[in-house]
Short mmCIF file of C-alpha atoms in Angstrom, two decimals:
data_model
loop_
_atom_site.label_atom_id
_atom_site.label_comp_id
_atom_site.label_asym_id
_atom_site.label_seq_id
_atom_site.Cartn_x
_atom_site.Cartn_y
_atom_site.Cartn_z
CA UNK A 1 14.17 -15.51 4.16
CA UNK A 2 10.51 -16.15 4.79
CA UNK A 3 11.10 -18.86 7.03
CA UNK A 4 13.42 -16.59 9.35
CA UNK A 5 10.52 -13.70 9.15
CA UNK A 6 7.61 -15.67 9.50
CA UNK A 7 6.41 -16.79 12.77
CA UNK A 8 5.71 -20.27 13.50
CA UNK A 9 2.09 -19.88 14.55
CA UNK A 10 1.30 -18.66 10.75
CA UNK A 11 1.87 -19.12 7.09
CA UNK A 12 1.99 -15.43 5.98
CA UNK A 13 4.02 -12.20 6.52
CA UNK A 14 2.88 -8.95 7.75
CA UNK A 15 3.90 -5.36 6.68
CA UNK A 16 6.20 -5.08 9.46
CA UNK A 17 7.91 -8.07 8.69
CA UNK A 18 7.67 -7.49 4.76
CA UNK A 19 9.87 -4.56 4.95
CA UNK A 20 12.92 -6.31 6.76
CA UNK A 21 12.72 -8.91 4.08
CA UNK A 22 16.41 -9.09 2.43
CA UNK A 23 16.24 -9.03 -1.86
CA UNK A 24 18.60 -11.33 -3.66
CA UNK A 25 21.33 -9.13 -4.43
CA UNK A 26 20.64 -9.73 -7.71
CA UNK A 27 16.79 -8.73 -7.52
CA UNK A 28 16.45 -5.34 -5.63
CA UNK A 29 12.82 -4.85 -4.29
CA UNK A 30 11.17 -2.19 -2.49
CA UNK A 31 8.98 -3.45 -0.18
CA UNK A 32 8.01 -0.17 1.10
CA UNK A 33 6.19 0.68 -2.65
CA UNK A 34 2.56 0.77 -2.59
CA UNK A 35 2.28 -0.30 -6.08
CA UNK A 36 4.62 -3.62 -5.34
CA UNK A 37 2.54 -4.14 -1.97
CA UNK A 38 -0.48 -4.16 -3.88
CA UNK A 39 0.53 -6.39 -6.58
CA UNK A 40 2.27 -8.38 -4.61
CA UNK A 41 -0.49 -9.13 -2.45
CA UNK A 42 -2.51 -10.26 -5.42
CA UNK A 43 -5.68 -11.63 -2.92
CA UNK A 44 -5.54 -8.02 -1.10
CA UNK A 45 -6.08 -9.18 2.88
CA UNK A 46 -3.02 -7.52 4.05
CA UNK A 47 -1.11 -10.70 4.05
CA UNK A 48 1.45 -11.94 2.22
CA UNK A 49 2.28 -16.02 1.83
CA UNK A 50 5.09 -17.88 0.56
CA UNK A 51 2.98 -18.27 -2.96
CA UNK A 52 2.40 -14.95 -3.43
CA UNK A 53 5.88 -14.05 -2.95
CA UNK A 54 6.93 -16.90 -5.21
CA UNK A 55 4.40 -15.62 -7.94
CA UNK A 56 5.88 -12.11 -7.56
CA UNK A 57 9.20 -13.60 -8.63
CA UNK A 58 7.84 -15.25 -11.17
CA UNK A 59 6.49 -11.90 -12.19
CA UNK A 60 9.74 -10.09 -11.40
CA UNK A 61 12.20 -12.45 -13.84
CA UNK A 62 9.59 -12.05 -16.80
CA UNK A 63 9.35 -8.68 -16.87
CA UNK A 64 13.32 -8.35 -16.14
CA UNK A 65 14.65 -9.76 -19.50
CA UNK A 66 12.85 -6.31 -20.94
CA UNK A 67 14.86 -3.79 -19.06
CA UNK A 68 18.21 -2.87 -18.71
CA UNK A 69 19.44 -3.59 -15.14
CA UNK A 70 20.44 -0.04 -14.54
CA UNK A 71 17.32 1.01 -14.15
CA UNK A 72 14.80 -2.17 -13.38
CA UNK A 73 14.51 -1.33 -9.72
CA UNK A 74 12.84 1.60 -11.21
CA UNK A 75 10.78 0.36 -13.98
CA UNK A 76 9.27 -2.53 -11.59
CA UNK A 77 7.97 0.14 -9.58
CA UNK A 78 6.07 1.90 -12.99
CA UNK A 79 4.81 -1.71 -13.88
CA UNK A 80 3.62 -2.10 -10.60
CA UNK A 81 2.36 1.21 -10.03
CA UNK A 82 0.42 1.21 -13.74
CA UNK A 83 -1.32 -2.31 -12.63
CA UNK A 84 -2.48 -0.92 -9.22
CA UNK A 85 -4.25 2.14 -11.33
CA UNK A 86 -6.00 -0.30 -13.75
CA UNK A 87 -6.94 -2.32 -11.34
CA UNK A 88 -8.03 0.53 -9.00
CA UNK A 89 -10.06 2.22 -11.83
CA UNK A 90 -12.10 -1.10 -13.15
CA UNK A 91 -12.27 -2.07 -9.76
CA UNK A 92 -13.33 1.40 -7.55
CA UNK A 93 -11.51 2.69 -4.91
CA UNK A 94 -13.84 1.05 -2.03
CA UNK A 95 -11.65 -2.17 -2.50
CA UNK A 96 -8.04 -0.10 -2.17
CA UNK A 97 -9.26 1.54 0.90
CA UNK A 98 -10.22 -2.07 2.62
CA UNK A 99 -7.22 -3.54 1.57
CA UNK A 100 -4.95 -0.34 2.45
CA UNK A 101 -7.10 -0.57 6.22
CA UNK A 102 -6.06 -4.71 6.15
CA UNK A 103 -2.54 -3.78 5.10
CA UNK A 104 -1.59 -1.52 8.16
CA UNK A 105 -3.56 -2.91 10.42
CA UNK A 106 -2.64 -6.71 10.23
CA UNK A 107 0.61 -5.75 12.41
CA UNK A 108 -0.93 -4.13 15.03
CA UNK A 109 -3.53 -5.40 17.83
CA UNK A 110 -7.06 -3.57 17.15
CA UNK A 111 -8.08 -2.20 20.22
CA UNK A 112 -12.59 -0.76 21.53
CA UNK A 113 -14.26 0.61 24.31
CA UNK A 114 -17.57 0.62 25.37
CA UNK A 115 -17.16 4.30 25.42
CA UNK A 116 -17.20 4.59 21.28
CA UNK A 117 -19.23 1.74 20.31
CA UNK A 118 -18.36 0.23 16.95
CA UNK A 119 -14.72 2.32 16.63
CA UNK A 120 -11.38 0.25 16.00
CA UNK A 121 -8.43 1.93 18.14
CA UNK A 122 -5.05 0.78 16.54
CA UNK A 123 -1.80 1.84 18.52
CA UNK A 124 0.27 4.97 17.67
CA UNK A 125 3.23 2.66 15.52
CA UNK A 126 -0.02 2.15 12.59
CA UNK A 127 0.48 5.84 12.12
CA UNK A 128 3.93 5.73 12.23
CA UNK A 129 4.04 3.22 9.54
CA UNK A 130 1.93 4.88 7.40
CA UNK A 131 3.80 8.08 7.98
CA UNK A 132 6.84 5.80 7.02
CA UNK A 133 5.74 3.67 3.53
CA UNK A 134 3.88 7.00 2.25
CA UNK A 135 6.93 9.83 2.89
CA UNK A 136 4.07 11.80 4.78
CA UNK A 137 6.86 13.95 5.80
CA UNK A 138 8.37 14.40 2.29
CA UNK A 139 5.30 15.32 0.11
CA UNK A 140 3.60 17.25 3.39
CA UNK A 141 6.23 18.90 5.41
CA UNK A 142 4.29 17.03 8.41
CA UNK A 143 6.86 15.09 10.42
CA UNK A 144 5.66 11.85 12.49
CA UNK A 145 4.38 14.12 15.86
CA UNK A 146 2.60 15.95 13.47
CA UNK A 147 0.51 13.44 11.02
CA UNK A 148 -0.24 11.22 14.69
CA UNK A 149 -1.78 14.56 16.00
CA UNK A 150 -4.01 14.99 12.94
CA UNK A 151 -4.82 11.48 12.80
CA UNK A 152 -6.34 12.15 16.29
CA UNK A 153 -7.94 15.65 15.24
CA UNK A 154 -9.84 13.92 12.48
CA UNK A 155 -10.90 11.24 14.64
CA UNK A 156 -12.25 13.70 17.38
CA UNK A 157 -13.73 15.94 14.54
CA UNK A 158 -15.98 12.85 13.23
CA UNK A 159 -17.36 12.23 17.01
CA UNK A 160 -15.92 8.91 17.34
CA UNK A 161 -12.94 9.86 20.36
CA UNK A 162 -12.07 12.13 22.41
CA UNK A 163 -8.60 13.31 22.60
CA UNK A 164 -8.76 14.47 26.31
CA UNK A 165 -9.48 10.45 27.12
CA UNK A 166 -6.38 9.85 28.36
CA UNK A 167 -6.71 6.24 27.46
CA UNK A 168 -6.49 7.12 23.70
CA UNK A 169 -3.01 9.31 24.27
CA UNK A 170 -1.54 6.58 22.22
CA UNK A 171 -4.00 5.34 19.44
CA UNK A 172 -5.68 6.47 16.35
CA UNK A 173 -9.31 5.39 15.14
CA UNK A 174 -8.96 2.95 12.02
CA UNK A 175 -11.63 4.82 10.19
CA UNK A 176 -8.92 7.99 10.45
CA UNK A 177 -6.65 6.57 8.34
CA UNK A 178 -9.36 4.92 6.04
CA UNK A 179 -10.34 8.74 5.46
CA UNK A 180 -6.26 9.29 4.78
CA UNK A 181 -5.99 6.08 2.27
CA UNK A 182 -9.35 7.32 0.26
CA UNK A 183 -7.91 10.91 -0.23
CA UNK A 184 -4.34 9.24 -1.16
CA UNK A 185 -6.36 6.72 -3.94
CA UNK A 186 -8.21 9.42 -5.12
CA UNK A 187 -4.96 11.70 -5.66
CA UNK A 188 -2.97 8.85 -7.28
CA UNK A 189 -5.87 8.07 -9.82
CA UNK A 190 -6.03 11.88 -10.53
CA UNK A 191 -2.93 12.02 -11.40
CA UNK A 192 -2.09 9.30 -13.68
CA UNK A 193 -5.23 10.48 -15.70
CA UNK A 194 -5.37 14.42 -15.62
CA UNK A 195 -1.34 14.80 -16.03
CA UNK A 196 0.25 12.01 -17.37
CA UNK A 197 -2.74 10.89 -20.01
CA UNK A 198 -2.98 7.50 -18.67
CA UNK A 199 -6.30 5.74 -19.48
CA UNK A 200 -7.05 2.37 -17.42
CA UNK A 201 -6.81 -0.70 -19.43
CA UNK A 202 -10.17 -3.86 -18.70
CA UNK A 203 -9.22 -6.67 -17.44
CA UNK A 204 -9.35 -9.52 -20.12
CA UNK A 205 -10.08 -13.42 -20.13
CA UNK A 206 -7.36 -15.80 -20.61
CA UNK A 207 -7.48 -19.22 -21.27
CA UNK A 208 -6.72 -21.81 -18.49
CA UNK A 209 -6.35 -18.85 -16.00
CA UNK A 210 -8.97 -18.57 -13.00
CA UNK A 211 -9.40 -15.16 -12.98
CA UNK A 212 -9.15 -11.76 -14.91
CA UNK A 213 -5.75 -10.59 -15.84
CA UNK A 214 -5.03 -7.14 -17.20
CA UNK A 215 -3.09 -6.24 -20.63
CA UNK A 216 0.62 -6.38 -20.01
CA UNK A 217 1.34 -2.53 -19.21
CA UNK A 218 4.58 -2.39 -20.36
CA UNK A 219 4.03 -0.99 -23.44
CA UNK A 220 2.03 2.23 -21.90
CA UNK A 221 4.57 2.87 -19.40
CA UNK A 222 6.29 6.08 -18.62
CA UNK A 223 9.03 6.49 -16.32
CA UNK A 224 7.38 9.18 -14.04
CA UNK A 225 4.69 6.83 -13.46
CA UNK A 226 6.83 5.00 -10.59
CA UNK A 227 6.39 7.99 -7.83
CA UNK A 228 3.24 7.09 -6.38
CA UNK A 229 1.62 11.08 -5.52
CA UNK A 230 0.45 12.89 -2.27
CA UNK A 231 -3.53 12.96 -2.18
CA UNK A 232 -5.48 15.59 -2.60
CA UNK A 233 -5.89 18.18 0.51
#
């Protein structure tokens, strides 16, 4: 499945391509879950190889011999979602923005003009996506027209386009949605702290592992922590 997705010229799958990956029947994933993208992306450049998807099977059959298969579709999302906010808490949000910017922006061509000088123009399907993975329209009422025309707004209220350029009719400035993903971080943390009582867990050394791992979280999860939340407005 990785093979048929991935093009020849590379060794790693895009967002875009990501979501029309095919689960094993018997191993349901949803690509489209932030917490999964994030842990599944485990070096957090917006790019996903064959090992990482390996490692997130390997991940996926360990944690499935604790769950009933009912409802493991739904408790892989809470792991996934409860590692993503220890790892966002030890680590700061700074990091989840970048790799939230990398993440949407790796399947779309970045775009300048002399006219705005240091401003990355992506094309109007990065907003769609986002609109998409996030269910913009669900927890905001704000249906795809809608979140692409505030996209713009916010760009033209920081100074960095203009919306009557007609060259821009169909792109939003990157830093735009970078000011979308820090609110949405800074919601999801808020959250899992001030309503359901989580408290982030350190990272901890392991022997013959090169880097930090955190304290298995399945035995702080809850089931509500699967539904990643709107940000703050």
């Amino acid at each position: 499945e990785f093979q048929r997705l991935c093009p020849k010229s590379r060794n790693f799958l895009v967002l875009s391509e990501l979501r029309q990956l095919q689960s094993v029947e018997d191993m349901p994933i949803d690509f489209g879950h932030m917490g999964t993208l994030w842990v599944l992306d485990s070096d957090r450049n917006g790019r996903v190889t064959l090992e990482e998807l390996l490692q997130f099977a390997t991940l996926y059959a360990q944690l499935r011999a604790n769950f009933r298969d009912y409802d493991f579709p739904f408790q892989i999302q809470a792991h996934c979602s409860l590692r993503m906010f220890d790892e966002v808490s030890v680590e700061g949000t700074d990091r989840w923005v970048m790799w939230f910017t990398l993440l949407f922006s790796e399947s779309h061509l970045v775009k300048t003009f002399p006219e705005y000088p240091g401003v990355a123009f992506l094309a109007r399907d990065a907003a769609h996506m986002v609109h998409e993975v996030l269910q913009v329209d669900e927890h905001y009422g704000y249906d795809v027209q809608r979140f692409f025309d505030l996209v713009q707004r916010t760009g033209e209220e920081m100074g960095i386009m203009s919306i009557e350029d007609e060259r821009l009719d169909e792109m939003v400035p990157r830093v735009a949605l970078e000011k979308f993903a820090e609110a949405y971080i800074e919601g999801f943390l808020k959250l899992m702290q001030d309503e359901l009582y989580f408290q982030p867990q350190q990272p901890v050394e392991r022997p013959g592992l090169k880097t930090k791992t955190y304290v298995d979280s399945t035995q702080r999860r809850r089931s509500s922590s699967s539904q990643l939340p709107k940000p703050e407005t």
